[in-house]
Every structure is written in structure tokens, then in C-alpha cells.
């Protein structure tokens, strides 16, 4: 049985033996270290090389698995906060309305993205939508400016829309997110940027595998008044008598600022959740890929090992039979 | 007829249930809201919110925000709140004294404004405790 197997192996290696001179010339300058040429002129990748590859792929698999766990635990922490903050902006929408179709002269697109990479495609989708909004809202009288939160969007938008960027803010997640920090940020934006409508672009966290890019619109007070008078969804606002403070306009101004900071808070939290969720799924698929690669490499390794054993055996046996005569 | 009251902060929902009456402090004074109140939207000052359910008054200290009242539904959106029962009386009293001292020391417009705000907050918290007991 063994002899039959050996004969089969010999027949398999035979075609490699004949074009011997050509292989000898070709192999040495190109792959001096990789290929091991035995006396029969058989070319095979050394097991050492395959073993090195296996080790590095295994390391990658371990690292991506660890990153997935880290992302999962961070997600759990942020998820409760996000769900609690969702209740806050709904009354605003009920009172002041969310009008994405409001036609205004000065648009400001606030793009929220992550600082770190390896989180799937969420940042690219946010940037794509921001660019789409920009295109939609640029015309003879209208203009659109960007306010960027996060390194990834900054990298992508600085390349082609540098002149339209008003403000860039990065390293948002160094300290755990809380409302005071975001309200200070919102204040900064409101102070430095002239706007009629603010459109916040972020990824809403539907579930661990689904992140929906959304746009929340916050209108400035003049536009709100204009829309309220022209009828439509905002008519309800007039039915409320506004108290507290000197003028109605002042209250509405404060209200709009408060609305902006609440919506920003919610948007930043949702985006952080989506980032962690996307990172979890990206790292998961990457560790699975590494596992597949490892399987294939193991097969190659075993084949290489067996081929080298077979070559050794053939040498020994042919040497022995030559001695016997 | 009861009012549905929701008190929301950015971090959590503080209150969400039916009540009989509330007393809210706004920029233009304290207002009491009974069922079938006219619809108003108002700014809420730093002060206490008193809630009555079944002849029992509860106090929550509010630190600024907005309120919308209409159709027997009250929505109060606040930057920060503290339930009266959660405040430690001694700590609140100390905070009040520190705030008063700071106000006396404050120089310059900005510090004075900040000290005044801190004082009002401390006072509100002390009031919240006293109002229950």
C-alpha cells in the first residue's frame, strides 16, 4: 500500500522533474530564499514561510476579536444614555416641527463622524449625505457651509470642500459624553456661524446591525415664524401663548438654542452608538475572514509538509535501491 | 380630569405620569396649572416645581428650561433637575453658604453673574428640601 502511494507521488512529481534546466535558471534570481530546490528539482514553498504567515494571521484574528469585545462593552455603556436622550427632542419636533424641506438661504450642515477608523462604512455614508445636501442647497442665492465633528469626516471633506468649512471639532469622545459639554459646543457653533437652517447629519442607531443615516433640521427663529404664518405643520405654534420673558421673539430664540443643543446631544450619542456597533460587526467579519484564511493556510502547510516528507522518502529509497544494484 | 406631566432632561426622564396640579416658576413669576389650562409655551426659571397628586405635594428642583402646556399635557424640558427627596439637607445648606460667600467675593461682571446663578441654584435646592418637610 505504501509503495503504491509512493509510486503515485512519484508520478505526481514527474512533470516537475522534466523541465528541470528551465526551472533551475528561473528560480534562483527571483526567489532565492522562498524556494527550496532538492536534487530532483522539485520546487516547493518552505514550511517556514507558511508557518510565519499562519502566525501573523492568528495574531490578527486575536486582535480583531478583542476589538470586537471592547466595542461591544462600550456600546452597552452608551446605549442606555442614548435611549434616555431620545425622549428629549420629540417635544421640540412636536412643537416646532422638523421641516427638512424648508427652503432657506443660509444652510449649515453639521456632519457628525467618528475620530477612529475601523468602523465600517458609516463615516462615508455621512459624508456622502452631507455632500448631497450641499449640492441640493447650492444655487444662485443659497449657500451651504459645513461644521465638522470628528476626524474622519474632516479627512474626507477637507480634500474637496475646504472653502466651505466653517468649524472643525475633533476628539469629542475623549471624555464620556455629557450634556454640558455638548451644550457648550452647540453654543460655540451658534455664536460663530450665521444660519437660517441647521441640518445635523448623523447615523441613527436602530439596532446592533442597522444604522440609518438621518438628517435633523433645526430652523432659526425667523424661519420658524415665516413658516408658522404661511400655514402648514407649524400653525400649532401660534395657538400657544408664549409667556415668560420680555418678548415672544426672545423666548423663541432661547427655545431654538435649547432645541439645537438637545438635538445635537442626541445626534452625537446616536452616532457614537452606531460607531461602536459598526466597529463590532466589522471586527467580527474580519476575525471570521482571518479564521478562513487560517484554515486555507493550514491545508497548504500540511500539503507542503507532506510533499517534503515524500521527497525525502523518495531520495532515501532511490538511494538505497541504487546501492543494492 | 388629570394632567399628564412629563419632565425630561438630556440624561433621563425624571417624571412621566398623571398629576392633579402643578406649580411652576417661570421668568414672570409662579404659575399654577390646573386641568384645562390654556395652551402656553413658557421659559422655566431656576426654581422649584411642585406637583400635587392626591393631596400630596412633591417638590423637584429645576435648573432652567422650557415648558409647554396644552390639551392637558405638560411637557417640561430641563437642563438639570434634582428630586427634593434626593437632596441631602446639610450638603445643600453648605452649598448655599459657599455660594453666598462666593457672591460677596466675586469681582467683575462675569464672576458676579456666575456667582448669582450658583446662589440661585443652591437656594432652590434648599427650598426644595424645606418645602417637603
Short mmCIF file of N, CA, C and O in Angstrom, two decimals, chain A residues 212-298:
data_model
loop_
_atom_site.label_atom_id
_atom_site.label_comp_id
_atom_site.label_asym_id
_atom_site.label_seq_id
_atom_site.Cartn_x
_atom_site.Cartn_y
_atom_site.Cartn_z
N UNK A 212 -29.03 53.90 10.45
CA UNK A 212 -29.68 54.64 9.38
C UNK A 212 -29.16 56.06 9.38
O UNK A 212 -29.26 56.75 10.39
N UNK A 213 -28.62 56.53 8.28
CA UNK A 213 -28.19 57.94 8.22
C UNK A 213 -29.42 58.85 8.24
O UNK A 213 -30.35 58.63 7.47
N UNK A 214 -29.40 59.83 9.17
CA UNK A 214 -30.56 60.72 9.31
C UNK A 214 -30.12 62.16 9.31
O UNK A 214 -28.99 62.49 9.63
N UNK A 215 -31.09 63.02 8.96
CA UNK A 215 -30.83 64.45 8.99
C UNK A 215 -31.88 65.09 9.88
O UNK A 215 -33.07 64.92 9.65
N UNK A 216 -31.44 65.80 10.92
CA UNK A 216 -32.40 66.56 11.74
C UNK A 216 -32.24 68.02 11.40
O UNK A 216 -31.13 68.53 11.37
N UNK A 217 -33.38 68.68 11.23
CA UNK A 217 -33.30 70.09 10.86
C UNK A 217 -33.71 70.96 12.02
O UNK A 217 -34.72 70.71 12.67
N UNK A 218 -32.92 71.97 12.30
CA UNK A 218 -33.28 72.96 13.31
C UNK A 218 -33.33 74.31 12.61
O UNK A 218 -32.36 74.72 11.99
N UNK A 219 -34.46 74.95 12.71
CA UNK A 219 -34.59 76.21 11.99
C UNK A 219 -34.38 77.38 12.93
O UNK A 219 -34.69 77.29 14.11
N UNK A 220 -33.89 78.46 12.39
CA UNK A 220 -33.75 79.66 13.22
C UNK A 220 -35.11 80.31 13.40
O UNK A 220 -36.06 80.01 12.68
N UNK A 221 -35.19 81.23 14.36
CA UNK A 221 -36.50 81.75 14.75
C UNK A 221 -37.21 82.47 13.63
O UNK A 221 -38.44 82.38 13.50
N UNK A 222 -36.45 83.20 12.80
CA UNK A 222 -37.15 83.95 11.75
C UNK A 222 -37.84 83.00 10.79
O UNK A 222 -38.98 83.23 10.36
N UNK A 223 -37.14 81.92 10.47
CA UNK A 223 -37.72 80.98 9.53
C UNK A 223 -38.94 80.31 10.16
O UNK A 223 -39.94 80.06 9.47
N UNK A 224 -38.83 80.03 11.46
CA UNK A 224 -39.95 79.39 12.13
C UNK A 224 -41.18 80.29 12.06
O UNK A 224 -42.29 79.84 11.75
N UNK A 225 -40.97 81.58 12.30
CA UNK A 225 -42.10 82.50 12.24
C UNK A 225 -42.67 82.56 10.85
O UNK A 225 -43.89 82.57 10.64
N UNK A 226 -41.77 82.56 9.87
CA UNK A 226 -42.22 82.65 8.48
C UNK A 226 -43.07 81.45 8.12
O UNK A 226 -44.14 81.56 7.54
N UNK A 227 -42.57 80.25 8.53
CA UNK A 227 -43.31 79.04 8.21
C UNK A 227 -44.62 78.99 8.97
O UNK A 227 -45.62 78.50 8.47
N UNK A 228 -44.60 79.48 10.21
CA UNK A 228 -45.83 79.43 11.00
C UNK A 228 -46.91 80.28 10.37
O UNK A 228 -48.08 79.92 10.37
N UNK A 229 -46.49 81.43 9.83
CA UNK A 229 -47.50 82.28 9.23
C UNK A 229 -48.03 81.72 7.93
O UNK A 229 -49.21 81.86 7.62
N UNK A 230 -47.13 81.05 7.20
CA UNK A 230 -47.60 80.57 5.92
C UNK A 230 -48.44 79.31 6.04
O UNK A 230 -48.87 78.76 5.04
N UNK A 231 -48.67 78.85 7.26
CA UNK A 231 -49.52 77.68 7.41
C UNK A 231 -48.74 76.39 7.26
O UNK A 231 -47.53 76.38 7.18
N UNK A 232 -49.42 75.32 7.25
CA UNK A 232 -48.72 74.05 7.17
C UNK A 232 -48.60 73.46 8.56
O UNK A 232 -49.43 73.67 9.42
N UNK A 233 -47.50 72.76 8.79
CA UNK A 233 -47.44 72.00 10.03
C UNK A 233 -47.19 72.86 11.25
O UNK A 233 -47.36 72.42 12.36
N UNK A 234 -46.70 74.08 11.04
CA UNK A 234 -46.31 74.84 12.22
C UNK A 234 -47.40 75.74 12.75
O UNK A 234 -47.15 76.57 13.59
N UNK A 235 -48.61 75.59 12.23
CA UNK A 235 -49.66 76.51 12.67
C UNK A 235 -49.90 76.38 14.17
O UNK A 235 -50.26 77.34 14.84
N UNK A 236 -49.65 75.18 14.68
CA UNK A 236 -49.90 74.96 16.11
C UNK A 236 -49.14 75.93 16.98
O UNK A 236 -49.57 76.24 18.08
N UNK A 237 -47.99 76.37 16.52
CA UNK A 237 -47.15 77.20 17.37
C UNK A 237 -47.88 78.47 17.77
O UNK A 237 -47.78 78.92 18.90
N UNK A 238 -48.64 79.02 16.85
CA UNK A 238 -49.29 80.27 17.18
C UNK A 238 -50.40 80.09 18.18
O UNK A 238 -50.80 81.04 18.84
N UNK A 239 -50.94 78.89 18.24
CA UNK A 239 -52.04 78.70 19.17
C UNK A 239 -51.54 78.70 20.61
O UNK A 239 -52.33 78.79 21.53
N UNK A 240 -50.22 78.60 20.80
CA UNK A 240 -49.69 78.67 22.16
C UNK A 240 -49.36 80.11 22.50
O UNK A 240 -48.70 80.80 21.74
N UNK A 241 -49.82 80.51 23.67
CA UNK A 241 -49.46 81.86 24.09
C UNK A 241 -48.12 81.76 24.80
O UNK A 241 -47.95 80.93 25.69
N UNK A 242 -47.20 82.58 24.39
CA UNK A 242 -45.85 82.43 24.92
C UNK A 242 -45.64 83.40 26.07
O UNK A 242 -45.85 84.59 25.94
N UNK A 243 -45.22 82.87 27.20
CA UNK A 243 -45.02 83.73 28.38
C UNK A 243 -43.62 83.62 28.89
O UNK A 243 -42.87 82.74 28.53
N UNK A 244 -43.32 84.48 29.81
CA UNK A 244 -42.04 84.34 30.50
C UNK A 244 -40.96 85.07 29.75
O UNK A 244 -40.35 84.52 28.85
N UNK A 245 -40.66 86.26 30.13
CA UNK A 245 -39.64 86.98 29.37
C UNK A 245 -40.27 88.18 28.70
O UNK A 245 -41.49 88.34 28.69
N UNK A 246 -39.43 89.00 28.17
CA UNK A 246 -39.97 90.26 27.65
C UNK A 246 -40.75 90.07 26.37
O UNK A 246 -41.88 90.49 26.25
N UNK A 247 -40.13 89.45 25.41
CA UNK A 247 -40.82 89.36 24.13
C UNK A 247 -40.92 87.92 23.69
O UNK A 247 -40.15 87.06 24.10
N UNK A 248 -41.87 87.69 22.82
CA UNK A 248 -42.03 86.34 22.29
C UNK A 248 -40.78 85.92 21.52
O UNK A 248 -40.36 84.78 21.57
N UNK A 249 -40.22 86.86 20.80
CA UNK A 249 -39.04 86.54 20.00
C UNK A 249 -37.89 86.03 20.84
O UNK A 249 -37.20 85.07 20.47
N UNK A 250 -37.74 86.65 22.03
CA UNK A 250 -36.62 86.23 22.89
C UNK A 250 -36.81 84.80 23.36
O UNK A 250 -35.88 83.99 23.35
N UNK A 251 -38.07 84.49 23.73
CA UNK A 251 -38.33 83.12 24.18
C UNK A 251 -38.08 82.12 23.07
O UNK A 251 -37.48 81.07 23.26
N UNK A 252 -38.58 82.49 21.88
CA UNK A 252 -38.39 81.56 20.77
C UNK A 252 -36.92 81.38 20.44
O UNK A 252 -36.49 80.30 20.06
N UNK A 253 -36.15 82.44 20.61
CA UNK A 253 -34.72 82.34 20.36
C UNK A 253 -34.08 81.35 21.34
O UNK A 253 -33.33 80.46 20.95
N UNK A 254 -34.41 81.53 22.63
CA UNK A 254 -33.88 80.60 23.63
C UNK A 254 -34.33 79.18 23.34
O UNK A 254 -33.57 78.23 23.51
N UNK A 255 -35.58 79.08 22.95
CA UNK A 255 -36.11 77.75 22.65
C UNK A 255 -35.34 77.11 21.52
O UNK A 255 -35.01 75.93 21.55
N UNK A 256 -35.07 77.90 20.46
CA UNK A 256 -34.35 77.34 19.32
C UNK A 256 -32.96 76.89 19.73
O UNK A 256 -32.48 75.83 19.30
N UNK A 257 -32.30 77.69 20.60
CA UNK A 257 -30.96 77.29 21.03
C UNK A 257 -31.00 76.01 21.84
O UNK A 257 -30.17 75.12 21.70
N UNK A 258 -32.00 75.95 22.73
CA UNK A 258 -32.16 74.75 23.53
C UNK A 258 -32.44 73.54 22.65
O UNK A 258 -31.92 72.46 22.84
N UNK A 259 -33.27 73.76 21.64
CA UNK A 259 -33.60 72.67 20.73
C UNK A 259 -32.35 72.19 20.03
O UNK A 259 -32.11 70.99 19.91
N UNK A 260 -31.53 73.15 19.59
CA UNK A 260 -30.32 72.76 18.89
C UNK A 260 -29.40 71.95 19.79
O UNK A 260 -28.87 70.91 19.38
N UNK A 261 -29.23 72.40 21.03
CA UNK A 261 -28.29 71.65 21.88
C UNK A 261 -28.85 70.27 22.22
O UNK A 261 -28.10 69.30 22.27
N UNK A 262 -30.18 70.16 22.42
CA UNK A 262 -30.74 68.83 22.70
C UNK A 262 -30.60 67.90 21.51
O UNK A 262 -30.26 66.72 21.65
N UNK A 263 -30.89 68.44 20.31
CA UNK A 263 -30.80 67.59 19.12
C UNK A 263 -29.35 67.19 18.88
O UNK A 263 -29.07 66.05 18.50
N UNK A 264 -28.43 68.10 19.13
CA UNK A 264 -27.01 67.77 18.96
C UNK A 264 -26.61 66.68 19.93
O UNK A 264 -25.90 65.73 19.55
N UNK A 265 -27.06 66.79 21.16
CA UNK A 265 -26.71 65.79 22.17
C UNK A 265 -27.19 64.42 21.73
O UNK A 265 -26.44 63.44 21.74
N UNK A 266 -28.45 64.37 21.31
CA UNK A 266 -28.98 63.10 20.85
C UNK A 266 -28.22 62.58 19.64
O UNK A 266 -27.88 61.41 19.56
N UNK A 267 -27.91 63.50 18.69
CA UNK A 267 -27.22 63.07 17.47
C UNK A 267 -25.83 62.53 17.78
O UNK A 267 -25.42 61.49 17.24
N UNK A 268 -25.11 63.22 18.68
CA UNK A 268 -23.76 62.77 18.99
C UNK A 268 -23.79 61.40 19.66
O UNK A 268 -22.99 60.52 19.34
N UNK A 269 -24.76 61.21 20.58
CA UNK A 269 -24.86 59.91 21.24
C UNK A 269 -25.21 58.81 20.26
O UNK A 269 -24.63 57.72 20.28
N UNK A 270 -26.18 59.09 19.37
CA UNK A 270 -26.58 58.06 18.42
C UNK A 270 -25.42 57.70 17.51
O UNK A 270 -25.20 56.54 17.17
N UNK A 271 -24.66 58.71 17.10
CA UNK A 271 -23.55 58.43 16.22
C UNK A 271 -22.48 57.60 16.92
O UNK A 271 -21.89 56.70 16.32
N UNK A 272 -22.27 57.91 18.22
CA UNK A 272 -21.29 57.12 18.96
C UNK A 272 -21.73 55.66 19.06
O UNK A 272 -20.93 54.74 18.88
N UNK A 273 -23.03 55.45 19.32
CA UNK A 273 -23.57 54.09 19.36
C UNK A 273 -23.37 53.39 18.03
O UNK A 273 -22.93 52.24 17.97
N UNK A 274 -23.71 54.09 16.94
CA UNK A 274 -23.58 53.47 15.62
C UNK A 274 -22.13 53.13 15.33
O UNK A 274 -21.84 52.10 14.73
N UNK A 275 -21.23 54.02 15.78
CA UNK A 275 -19.81 53.75 15.55
C UNK A 275 -19.39 52.47 16.22
O UNK A 275 -18.74 51.60 15.61
N UNK A 276 -19.79 52.31 17.50
CA UNK A 276 -19.39 51.09 18.21
C UNK A 276 -20.02 49.86 17.59
O UNK A 276 -19.39 48.81 17.45
N UNK A 277 -21.29 49.98 17.20
CA UNK A 277 -21.96 48.84 16.58
C UNK A 277 -21.32 48.46 15.27
O UNK A 277 -21.08 47.27 14.98
N UNK A 278 -20.99 49.47 14.45
CA UNK A 278 -20.36 49.19 13.17
C UNK A 278 -18.98 48.57 13.36
O UNK A 278 -18.56 47.67 12.63
N UNK A 279 -18.27 49.07 14.38
CA UNK A 279 -16.95 48.52 14.64
C UNK A 279 -17.07 47.06 15.08
O UNK A 279 -16.28 46.21 14.65
N UNK A 280 -18.08 46.77 15.88
CA UNK A 280 -18.30 45.37 16.31
C UNK A 280 -18.48 44.47 15.11
O UNK A 280 -17.84 43.43 15.00
N UNK A 281 -19.36 44.88 14.18
CA UNK A 281 -19.63 43.98 13.06
C UNK A 281 -18.44 43.92 12.12
O UNK A 281 -18.14 42.86 11.55
N UNK A 282 -17.70 45.04 11.96
CA UNK A 282 -16.53 45.00 11.08
C UNK A 282 -15.46 44.07 11.65
O UNK A 282 -14.87 43.25 10.94
N UNK A 283 -15.23 44.19 12.97
CA UNK A 283 -14.21 43.34 13.59
C UNK A 283 -14.65 41.89 13.58
O UNK A 283 -13.82 40.97 13.45
N UNK A 284 -15.96 41.66 13.70
CA UNK A 284 -16.44 40.28 13.68
C UNK A 284 -16.19 39.64 12.32
O UNK A 284 -15.68 38.51 12.23
N UNK A 285 -16.54 40.36 11.24
CA UNK A 285 -16.33 39.78 9.92
C UNK A 285 -14.84 39.63 9.63
O UNK A 285 -14.41 38.68 8.97
N UNK A 286 -14.04 40.55 10.19
CA UNK A 286 -12.61 40.43 9.94
C UNK A 286 -12.00 39.25 10.67
O UNK A 286 -11.14 38.55 10.13
N UNK A 287 -12.49 38.96 11.90
CA UNK A 287 -11.94 37.77 12.58
C UNK A 287 -12.42 36.51 11.90
O UNK A 287 -11.68 35.51 11.84
N UNK A 288 -13.64 36.56 11.34
CA UNK A 288 -14.11 35.38 10.62
C UNK A 288 -13.27 35.15 9.37
O UNK A 288 -12.91 34.02 9.04
N UNK A 289 -12.97 36.24 8.65
CA UNK A 289 -12.10 36.12 7.48
C UNK A 289 -10.74 35.57 7.84
O UNK A 289 -10.18 34.73 7.12
N UNK A 290 -10.20 36.06 8.97
CA UNK A 290 -8.90 35.57 9.40
C UNK A 290 -8.97 34.08 9.69
O UNK A 290 -8.05 33.32 9.37
N UNK A 291 -10.09 33.64 10.29
CA UNK A 291 -10.26 32.21 10.54
C UNK A 291 -10.25 31.40 9.25
O UNK A 291 -9.60 30.35 9.16
N UNK A 292 -10.97 31.91 8.23
CA UNK A 292 -10.99 31.20 6.94
C UNK A 292 -9.61 31.13 6.34
O UNK A 292 -9.18 30.08 5.83
N UNK A 293 -8.90 32.27 6.41
CA UNK A 293 -7.56 32.30 5.85
C UNK A 293 -6.66 31.31 6.56
O UNK A 293 -5.85 30.61 5.94
N UNK A 294 -6.84 31.22 7.87
CA UNK A 294 -6.03 30.30 8.66
C UNK A 294 -6.29 28.86 8.24
O UNK A 294 -5.38 28.05 8.12
N UNK A 295 -7.58 28.55 7.98
CA UNK A 295 -7.90 27.18 7.53
C UNK A 295 -7.19 26.86 6.24
O UNK A 295 -6.58 25.80 6.08
N UNK A 296 -7.28 27.81 5.30
CA UNK A 296 -6.64 27.55 4.00
C UNK A 296 -5.14 27.40 4.14
O UNK A 296 -4.52 26.53 3.52
N UNK A 297 -4.54 28.24 4.98
CA UNK A 297 -3.08 28.17 5.16
C UNK A 297 -2.69 26.86 5.82
O UNK A 297 -1.65 26.29 5.50
N UNK A 298 -3.55 26.38 6.74
CA UNK A 298 -3.23 25.11 7.39
C UNK A 298 -3.20 23.98 6.37
O UNK A 298 -2.32 23.12 6.39
#
